PDB file of C-alpha atoms in Angstrom:
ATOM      1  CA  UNK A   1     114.385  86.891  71.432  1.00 49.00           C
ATOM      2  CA  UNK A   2     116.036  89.728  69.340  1.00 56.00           C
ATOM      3  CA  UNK A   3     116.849  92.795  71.033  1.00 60.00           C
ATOM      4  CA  UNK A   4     115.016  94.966  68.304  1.00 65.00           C
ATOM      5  CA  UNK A   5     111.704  93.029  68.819  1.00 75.00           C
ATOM      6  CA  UNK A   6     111.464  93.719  72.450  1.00 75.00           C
ATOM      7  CA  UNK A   7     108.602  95.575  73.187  1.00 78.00           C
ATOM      8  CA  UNK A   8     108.128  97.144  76.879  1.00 72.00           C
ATOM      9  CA  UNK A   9     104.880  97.569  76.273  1.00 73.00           C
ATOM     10  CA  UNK A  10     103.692  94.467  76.497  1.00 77.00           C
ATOM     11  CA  UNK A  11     104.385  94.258  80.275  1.00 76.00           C
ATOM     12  CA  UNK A  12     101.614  96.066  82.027  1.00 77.00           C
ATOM     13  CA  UNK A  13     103.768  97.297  84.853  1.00 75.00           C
ATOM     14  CA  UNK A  14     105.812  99.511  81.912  1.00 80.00           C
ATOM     15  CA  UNK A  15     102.498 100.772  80.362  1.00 83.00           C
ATOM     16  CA  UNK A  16     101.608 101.505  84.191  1.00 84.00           C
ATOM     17  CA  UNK A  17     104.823 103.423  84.539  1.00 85.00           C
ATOM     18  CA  UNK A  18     104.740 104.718  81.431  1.00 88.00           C
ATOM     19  CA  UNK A  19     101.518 106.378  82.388  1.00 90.00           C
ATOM     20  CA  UNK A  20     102.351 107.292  85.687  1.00 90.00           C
ATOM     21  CA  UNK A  21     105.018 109.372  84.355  1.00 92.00           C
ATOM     22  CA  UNK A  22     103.041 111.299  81.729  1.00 94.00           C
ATOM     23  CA  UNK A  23     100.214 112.160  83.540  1.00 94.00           C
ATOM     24  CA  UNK A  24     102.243 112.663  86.920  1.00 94.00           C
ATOM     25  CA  UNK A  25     105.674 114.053  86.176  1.00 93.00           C
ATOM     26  CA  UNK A  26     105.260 115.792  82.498  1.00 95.00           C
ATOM     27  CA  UNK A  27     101.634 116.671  82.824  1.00 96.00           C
ATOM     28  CA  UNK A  28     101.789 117.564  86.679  1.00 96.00           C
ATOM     29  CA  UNK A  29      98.395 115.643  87.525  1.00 95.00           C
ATOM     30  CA  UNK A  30      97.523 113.332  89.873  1.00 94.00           C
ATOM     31  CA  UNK A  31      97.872 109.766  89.063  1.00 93.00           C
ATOM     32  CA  UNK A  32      96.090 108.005  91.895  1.00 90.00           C
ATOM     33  CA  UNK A  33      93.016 110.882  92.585  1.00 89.00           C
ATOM     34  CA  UNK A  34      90.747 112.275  90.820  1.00 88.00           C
ATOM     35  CA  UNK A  35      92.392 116.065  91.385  1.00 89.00           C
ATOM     36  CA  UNK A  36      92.524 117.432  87.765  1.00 90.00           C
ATOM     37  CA  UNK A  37      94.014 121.054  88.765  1.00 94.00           C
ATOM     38  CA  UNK A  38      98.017 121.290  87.852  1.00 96.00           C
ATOM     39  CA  UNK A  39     100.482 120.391  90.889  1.00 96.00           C
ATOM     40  CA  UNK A  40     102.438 123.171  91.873  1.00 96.00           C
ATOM     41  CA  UNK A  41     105.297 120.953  92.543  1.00 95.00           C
ATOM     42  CA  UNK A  42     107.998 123.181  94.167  1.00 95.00           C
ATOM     43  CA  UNK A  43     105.746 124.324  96.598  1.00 95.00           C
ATOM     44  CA  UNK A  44     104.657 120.766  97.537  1.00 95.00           C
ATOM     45  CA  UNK A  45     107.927 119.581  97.301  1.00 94.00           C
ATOM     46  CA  UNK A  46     109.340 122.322  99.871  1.00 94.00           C
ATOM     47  CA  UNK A  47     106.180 121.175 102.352  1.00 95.00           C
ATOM     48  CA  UNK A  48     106.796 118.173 101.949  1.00 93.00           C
ATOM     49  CA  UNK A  49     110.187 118.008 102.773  1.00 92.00           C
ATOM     50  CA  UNK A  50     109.549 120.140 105.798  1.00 92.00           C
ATOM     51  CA  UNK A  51     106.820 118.348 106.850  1.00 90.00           C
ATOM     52  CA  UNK A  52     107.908 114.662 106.513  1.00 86.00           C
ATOM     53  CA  UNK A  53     111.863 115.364 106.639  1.00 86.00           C
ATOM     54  CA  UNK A  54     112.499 118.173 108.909  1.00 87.00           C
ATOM     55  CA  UNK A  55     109.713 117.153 111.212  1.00 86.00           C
ATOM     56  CA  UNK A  56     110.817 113.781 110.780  1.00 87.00           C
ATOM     57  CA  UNK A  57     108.940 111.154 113.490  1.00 88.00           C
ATOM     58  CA  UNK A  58     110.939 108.242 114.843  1.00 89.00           C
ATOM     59  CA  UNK A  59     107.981 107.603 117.465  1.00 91.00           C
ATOM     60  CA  UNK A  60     106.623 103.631 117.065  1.00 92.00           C
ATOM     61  CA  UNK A  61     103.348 105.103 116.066  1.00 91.00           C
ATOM     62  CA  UNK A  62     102.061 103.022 112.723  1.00 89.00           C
ATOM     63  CA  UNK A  63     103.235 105.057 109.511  1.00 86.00           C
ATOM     64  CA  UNK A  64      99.359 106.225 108.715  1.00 87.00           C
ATOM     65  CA  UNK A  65      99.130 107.692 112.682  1.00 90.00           C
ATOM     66  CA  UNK A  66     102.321 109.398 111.759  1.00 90.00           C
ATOM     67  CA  UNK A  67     101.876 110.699 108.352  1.00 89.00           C
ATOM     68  CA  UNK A  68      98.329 112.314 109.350  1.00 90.00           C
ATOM     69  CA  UNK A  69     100.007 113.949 112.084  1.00 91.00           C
ATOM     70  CA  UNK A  70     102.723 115.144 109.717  1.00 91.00           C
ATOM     71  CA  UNK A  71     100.473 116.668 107.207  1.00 91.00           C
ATOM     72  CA  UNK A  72      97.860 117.644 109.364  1.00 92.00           C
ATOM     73  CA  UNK A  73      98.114 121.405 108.194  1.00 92.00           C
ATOM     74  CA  UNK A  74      99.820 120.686 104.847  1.00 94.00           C
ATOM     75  CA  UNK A  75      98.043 121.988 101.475  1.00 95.00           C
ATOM     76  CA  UNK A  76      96.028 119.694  99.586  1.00 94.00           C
ATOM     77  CA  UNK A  77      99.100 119.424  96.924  1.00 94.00           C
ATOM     78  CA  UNK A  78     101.313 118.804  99.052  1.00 94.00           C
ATOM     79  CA  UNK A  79      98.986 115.674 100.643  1.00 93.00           C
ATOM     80  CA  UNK A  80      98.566 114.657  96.568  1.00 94.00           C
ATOM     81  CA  UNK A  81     102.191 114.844  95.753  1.00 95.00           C
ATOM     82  CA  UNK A  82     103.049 112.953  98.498  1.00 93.00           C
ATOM     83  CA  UNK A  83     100.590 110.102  98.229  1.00 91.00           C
ATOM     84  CA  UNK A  84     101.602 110.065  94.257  1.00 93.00           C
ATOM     85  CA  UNK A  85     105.290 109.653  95.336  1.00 92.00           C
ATOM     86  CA  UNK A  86     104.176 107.349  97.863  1.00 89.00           C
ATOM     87  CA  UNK A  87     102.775 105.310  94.982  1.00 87.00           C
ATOM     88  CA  UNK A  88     105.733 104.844  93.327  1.00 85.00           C
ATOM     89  CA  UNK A  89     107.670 103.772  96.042  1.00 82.00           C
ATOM     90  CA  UNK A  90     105.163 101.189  96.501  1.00 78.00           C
ATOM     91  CA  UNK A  91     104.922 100.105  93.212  1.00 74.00           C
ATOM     92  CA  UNK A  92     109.036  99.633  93.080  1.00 71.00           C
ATOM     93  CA  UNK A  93     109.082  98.222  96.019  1.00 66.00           C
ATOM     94  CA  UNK A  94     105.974  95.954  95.974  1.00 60.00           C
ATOM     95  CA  UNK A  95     108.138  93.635  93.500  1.00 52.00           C
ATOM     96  CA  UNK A  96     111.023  93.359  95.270  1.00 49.00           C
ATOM     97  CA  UNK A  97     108.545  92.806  98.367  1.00 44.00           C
ATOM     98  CA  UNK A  98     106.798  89.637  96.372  1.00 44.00           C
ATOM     99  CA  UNK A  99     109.959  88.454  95.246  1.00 40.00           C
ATOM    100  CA  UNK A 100     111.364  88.013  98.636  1.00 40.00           C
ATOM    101  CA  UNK A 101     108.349  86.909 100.395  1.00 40.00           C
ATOM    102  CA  UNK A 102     106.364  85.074  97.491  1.00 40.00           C
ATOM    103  CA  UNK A 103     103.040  86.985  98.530  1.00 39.00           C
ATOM    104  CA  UNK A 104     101.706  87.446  95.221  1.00 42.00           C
ATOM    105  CA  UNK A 105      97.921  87.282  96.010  1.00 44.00           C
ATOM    106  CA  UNK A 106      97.960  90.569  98.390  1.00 43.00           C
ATOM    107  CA  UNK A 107      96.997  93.535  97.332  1.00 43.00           C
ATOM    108  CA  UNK A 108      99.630  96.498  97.089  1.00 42.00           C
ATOM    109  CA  UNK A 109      99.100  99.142 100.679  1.00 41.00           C
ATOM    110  CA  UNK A 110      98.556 102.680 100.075  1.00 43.00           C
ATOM    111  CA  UNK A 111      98.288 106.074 101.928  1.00 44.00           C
ATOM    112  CA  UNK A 112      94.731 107.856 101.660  1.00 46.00           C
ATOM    113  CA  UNK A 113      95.115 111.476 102.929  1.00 48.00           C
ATOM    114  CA  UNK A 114      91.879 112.423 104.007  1.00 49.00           C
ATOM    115  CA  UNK A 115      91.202 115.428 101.834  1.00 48.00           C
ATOM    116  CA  UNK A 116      89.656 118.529 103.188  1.00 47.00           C
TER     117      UNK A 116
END
């Protein structure tokens, strides 16, 4: 195959991507809810990283039990940004994840903040 007929597009985890990061990153939406409102991503951003950094929880509580707990009084962007970031860690790592373990017929694990 030529290098100038390679199209990226025709892979459906690109055009995923791709969409991820203009509705997510340039257009400051949510990708994975249906919260239209802009993110105010600094703010989020600074909660989050106090939240889930700072109050870091090395507990052997299951991730959901701790992430709840976490973001228990965290703003609703801050619970959106996080589960959108969340989603593209999954997505990255969901490949390698398949890859080394060869489960390609389970479905991809995400966080669902329960939204006030």
């Amino acid at each position: 195959m030529e290098r100038s007929n390679f199209d990226w597009s025709r892979f459906h985890a690109y055009r995923v991507f791709d969409e991820f990061v203009e509705r997510f990153v340039l257009n400051r939406r949510s990708y994975i809810t249906r919260h239209e409102n802009e993110l105010d991503f600094e703010s989020a951003f600074h909660e989050i990283h106090s939240a889930f950094s700072e109050g870091y929880d090395d507990s052997n509580e299951t991730f959901d039990t701790k992430v709840e707990r976490q973001f228990a009084d965290a703003s609703e962007d801050s619970k959106i940004v996080f589960a959108n970031v969340e989603y593209l860690w999954a997505i990255l790592n969901m490949d390698r994840h398949y890859l080394l373990f060869e489960r390609r017929n389970q479905p991809p694990y995400f966080h669902v903040f329960p939204l006030k």
